[in-house]
């Protein structure tokens, strides 16, 4: 009897491990699934700016936003991540990557070596991007200066450093469906919706997260604790401060970083403005129109400031 129980336990454990392994297998993009394509470098530049690539991947402490040697520290409740080198350097960057490997990294969160990337890389939003935009981005990145230098490893403690577990996290929180335009909305609104929800990855910072680090869907865009540490990321629905802003106010802010009351964007938002200011007026207007249309959503309660003793 005991032997049967032990055998059943071993079989159940083996089945559980096999199921876990199957569920967490990284989904690579095969080259034969990418048809022949003539890259559009101008659109690659637009994608670069809309995606905010330089905000994280430009070498810290120098003024050139096109030197993508990485190194920026990105603190989180799960450890500190370091943005990698995505310059076309063949030794330390992505110079040897294939186009399919790049598409897989950006839209699937899978490395060329076949392991899951940590979701500090906002591929959960990039997954909604058009493959053509990602291919154009890859072509554009290859035109930028190669920057040598390996970035240090992430400082992520156990058990969060077990990348295989990210496969389960993706099943829980990653929706890989492509962006679907709303036929009832104008073209400009749909363009803004696409940029905000895919390349712009606005929800990644402007939404509260649960204890596993997944965005709380019911409070998307409703702001919350700064995932990088101190501070509070504002609610950008019509329940937040943007309720008093016009579409033109939002548009102007995305171009200049100036708020309607004369304040200036600071912190990580200042880096975002460096990217949105490079977008076309049409794209900024689309983003502004979409953000202004977001229904009011109550965000998490903001902690009260302790009174000075």
XYZ file of C-alpha atoms in Angstrom:
309
model
C 0.000 0.000 0.000
C 2.782 2.398 0.976
C 4.596 1.584 -2.267
C 1.500 2.495 -4.272
C 1.125 5.768 -2.427
C 4.765 6.649 -3.035
C 4.483 5.671 -6.701
C 1.370 7.806 -7.088
C 3.147 10.739 -5.417
C 6.144 10.387 -7.727
C 3.894 10.214 -10.795
C 1.903 13.266 -9.625
C 5.106 15.209 -8.940
C 6.520 14.294 -12.345
C 3.274 15.330 -14.035
C 3.281 18.602 -12.104
C 6.865 19.373 -13.095
C 6.145 18.497 -16.730
C 3.068 20.724 -16.732
C 5.000 23.586 -15.133
C 7.802 23.175 -17.663
C 5.334 23.188 -20.551
C 3.424 26.218 -19.274
C 6.598 28.219 -18.688
C 8.379 27.441 -21.955
C 9.374 30.772 -23.593
C 7.560 31.506 -26.859
C 10.195 32.451 -29.424
C 9.469 34.087 -32.790
C 10.681 32.009 -35.729
C 12.295 33.786 -38.678
C 10.109 31.960 -41.198
C 7.055 33.652 -39.671
C 8.362 37.087 -40.670
C 7.642 37.739 -44.356
C 9.978 39.789 -46.535
C 9.819 43.403 -45.473
C 11.408 46.715 -46.494
C 12.106 48.634 -43.293
C 10.903 52.221 -42.909
C 13.595 54.070 -40.964
C 11.446 57.169 -40.485
C 8.805 55.044 -38.798
C 11.580 53.338 -36.849
C 12.535 56.713 -35.407
C 8.894 57.392 -34.518
C 8.684 54.008 -32.822
C 11.935 54.716 -30.961
C 10.538 57.962 -29.572
C 7.067 56.608 -28.859
C 8.555 53.608 -27.066
C 10.769 55.762 -24.875
C 13.805 53.594 -25.605
C 16.338 56.252 -24.650
C 14.669 56.908 -21.285
C 15.982 53.617 -19.949
C 18.712 52.529 -22.332
C 20.763 55.690 -22.889
C 24.003 55.638 -20.914
C 23.352 57.588 -17.684
C 25.218 60.817 -17.019
C 25.850 61.873 -20.615
C 23.717 64.066 -22.898
C 23.452 61.896 -26.037
C 20.115 60.049 -25.938
C 21.224 57.903 -28.874
C 24.092 56.212 -27.027
C 22.164 53.178 -25.897
C 24.795 51.463 -23.779
C 22.368 50.970 -20.884
C 23.228 50.900 -17.209
C 20.300 52.798 -15.696
C 19.294 51.318 -12.334
C 15.567 50.583 -12.068
C 14.580 49.861 -8.452
C 11.460 47.840 -7.675
C 9.911 45.866 -4.808
C 11.472 42.740 -6.329
C 15.035 43.989 -6.644
C 17.012 46.389 -8.793
C 17.117 45.927 -12.537
C 19.728 47.444 -14.855
C 18.745 48.491 -18.364
C 20.831 46.539 -20.882
C 22.963 47.725 -23.773
C 20.749 47.821 -26.892
C 23.222 49.608 -29.132
C 24.369 47.763 -32.276
C 27.634 46.776 -30.614
C 28.323 43.178 -31.649
C 29.945 42.160 -28.361
C 27.904 43.943 -25.704
C 24.750 45.103 -27.479
C 22.285 43.668 -29.974
C 24.571 43.812 -32.999
C 24.435 40.058 -33.538
C 20.718 39.674 -32.969
C 18.457 38.564 -35.779
C 15.299 40.467 -36.548
C 13.199 37.561 -35.274
C 15.119 37.566 -31.975
C 14.450 41.273 -31.568
C 10.742 40.888 -32.323
C 10.593 38.025 -29.817
C 12.311 40.102 -27.149
C 10.065 43.143 -27.599
C 6.698 41.435 -28.076
C 7.161 38.165 -26.172
C 9.691 39.084 -23.498
C 12.003 36.260 -24.601
C 15.778 36.575 -24.979
C 17.760 35.229 -27.950
C 19.139 32.602 -25.533
C 15.592 31.414 -24.852
C 14.891 32.665 -21.327
C 12.200 34.995 -20.033
C 13.021 38.649 -19.558
C 11.926 40.255 -16.320
C 8.812 42.426 -16.831
C 10.733 45.524 -15.771
C 11.121 45.528 -19.565
C 7.577 46.646 -20.495
C 6.938 43.942 -23.084
C 3.459 43.420 -21.654
C 2.578 46.693 -23.406
C 4.901 46.287 -26.387
C 3.097 42.996 -27.098
C 0.241 45.098 -28.513
C 2.509 46.846 -31.041
C 2.371 46.193 -34.756
C 5.131 43.811 -35.826
C 5.986 46.213 -38.642
C 6.688 48.959 -36.109
C 8.984 46.649 -34.151
C 10.830 45.629 -37.312
C 11.267 49.288 -38.258
C 12.599 49.988 -34.764
C 15.173 47.220 -35.134
C 16.339 48.676 -38.439
C 16.596 52.142 -36.898
C 18.565 50.925 -33.867
C 21.143 49.412 -36.205
C 21.874 52.899 -37.577
C 22.854 54.247 -34.124
C 26.371 54.330 -32.645
C 27.731 51.085 -31.235
C 28.526 51.476 -27.536
C 30.845 49.005 -25.860
C 30.471 47.879 -22.277
C 28.576 45.123 -20.516
C 25.915 46.163 -18.049
C 26.065 44.542 -14.619
C 23.664 41.751 -13.706
C 20.319 42.508 -12.104
C 20.284 42.498 -8.310
C 17.204 40.341 -7.770
C 16.995 38.050 -4.728
C 15.558 34.546 -4.545
C 12.866 33.509 -5.455
C 12.242 36.400 -7.849
C 15.433 35.606 -9.763
C 14.027 32.297 -11.039
C 13.219 33.302 -14.578
C 11.207 30.179 -15.336
C 8.541 31.421 -12.917
C 8.033 34.449 -15.164
C 6.286 32.097 -17.580
C 3.505 31.706 -15.011
C 3.512 35.469 -14.403
C 2.993 36.001 -18.131
C 0.033 33.624 -18.148
C -1.524 35.658 -15.346
C -0.794 39.193 -16.495
C 0.298 39.321 -20.129
C -2.285 39.836 -22.858
C -0.500 39.367 -26.156
C -3.437 40.283 -28.378
C -2.664 42.938 -31.023
C -4.233 46.358 -30.676
C -7.732 46.480 -32.182
C -8.926 49.905 -33.380
C -12.376 51.079 -32.330
C -14.334 51.638 -35.568
C -16.673 54.027 -33.763
C -13.786 56.396 -32.972
C -11.896 58.768 -35.289
C -8.516 57.867 -36.737
C -6.595 60.269 -34.509
C -8.165 58.832 -31.332
C -7.275 55.307 -32.428
C -3.705 56.353 -33.143
C -3.480 57.813 -29.649
C -5.010 54.703 -28.111
C -2.468 52.568 -29.943
C 0.500 54.652 -28.823
C -0.622 54.863 -25.192
C -1.425 51.171 -24.814
C 1.439 49.686 -26.804
C 4.625 51.598 -27.549
C 4.062 54.370 -25.008
C 3.415 51.789 -22.241
C 1.807 54.518 -20.120
C -0.098 52.039 -17.959
C 3.150 50.438 -16.784
C 3.857 53.393 -14.494
C 0.426 55.003 -14.163
C -1.363 51.934 -12.769
C -1.251 50.322 -9.321
C 0.081 46.772 -9.067
C -0.772 43.773 -6.943
C 1.617 41.842 -4.699
C 2.867 39.838 -7.694
C 3.705 42.960 -9.663
C 0.806 42.663 -12.105
C -1.233 45.712 -13.110
C -4.602 45.860 -11.349
C -6.846 45.912 -14.422
C -9.782 47.626 -12.701
C -7.526 50.575 -11.817
C -5.613 50.887 -15.056
C -4.231 54.429 -15.466
C -5.441 55.357 -11.952
C -1.947 56.020 -10.584
C -0.368 54.660 -7.440
C 2.955 54.192 -5.663
C 5.992 54.907 -7.779
C 7.319 51.438 -8.744
C 10.839 52.878 -8.707
C 10.657 53.899 -5.066
C 9.591 57.132 -3.389
C 6.786 59.277 -4.686
C 3.373 58.808 -6.240
C 2.519 58.406 -9.909
C -0.569 60.471 -10.773
C -3.962 59.238 -11.869
C -4.336 60.114 -15.572
C -8.014 59.206 -15.919
C -10.717 61.841 -15.629
C -10.780 61.138 -11.902
C -7.294 62.550 -11.536
C -5.571 65.837 -12.224
C -6.109 65.567 -15.983
C -9.842 66.076 -15.433
C -9.153 69.810 -15.344
C -6.860 69.758 -18.374
C -8.044 70.272 -21.931
C -6.842 68.211 -24.873
C -4.625 71.156 -25.814
C -3.194 71.276 -22.290
C -2.186 67.616 -22.487
C -0.780 68.085 -25.972
C 1.301 71.060 -24.850
C 2.554 69.157 -21.807
C 3.711 66.262 -23.996
C 5.615 68.743 -26.173
C 7.138 71.014 -23.534
C 6.712 69.412 -20.114
C 4.834 72.538 -18.959
C 1.611 72.103 -17.000
C -1.342 74.520 -17.311
C -0.442 76.066 -13.928
C 3.140 76.748 -14.990
C 4.826 73.810 -13.290
C 7.371 71.594 -15.061
C 7.581 67.829 -15.379
C 10.201 66.274 -13.128
C 11.634 62.879 -12.267
C 11.116 60.073 -14.737
C 8.395 62.083 -16.508
C 11.040 64.573 -17.601
C 12.723 61.716 -19.481
C 9.386 60.816 -21.047
C 8.894 64.378 -22.299
C 12.253 64.202 -24.086
C 10.705 61.431 -26.156
C 7.154 62.704 -26.651
C 8.508 66.112 -27.670
C 10.085 64.371 -30.663
C 6.781 62.928 -31.881
C 4.775 64.551 -34.639
C 2.059 67.046 -33.663
C -0.504 64.565 -34.980
C 0.731 61.796 -32.708
C 0.829 64.034 -29.653
C -2.676 65.255 -30.416
C -3.862 61.658 -30.730
C -2.363 60.731 -27.359
C -3.936 63.800 -25.764
C -7.332 63.049 -27.270
C -7.228 59.463 -26.067
C -6.090 60.338 -22.533
C -8.828 62.948 -22.220
C -11.380 60.266 -23.123
C -10.376 57.878 -20.334
C -13.318 57.364 -17.972
C -12.858 58.350 -14.328
C -11.306 55.577 -12.228
C -10.689 55.829 -8.502
C -7.088 55.015 -7.700
C -5.620 53.485 -4.556
C -5.647 55.667 -1.446
C -2.606 57.848 -1.173
C -0.808 57.473 2.155
C -1.083 60.425 4.487
C 2.079 62.337 5.207
C 3.316 61.918 8.735
C 3.059 65.068 10.848
C 6.316 66.664 11.827
C 7.194 66.070 15.469
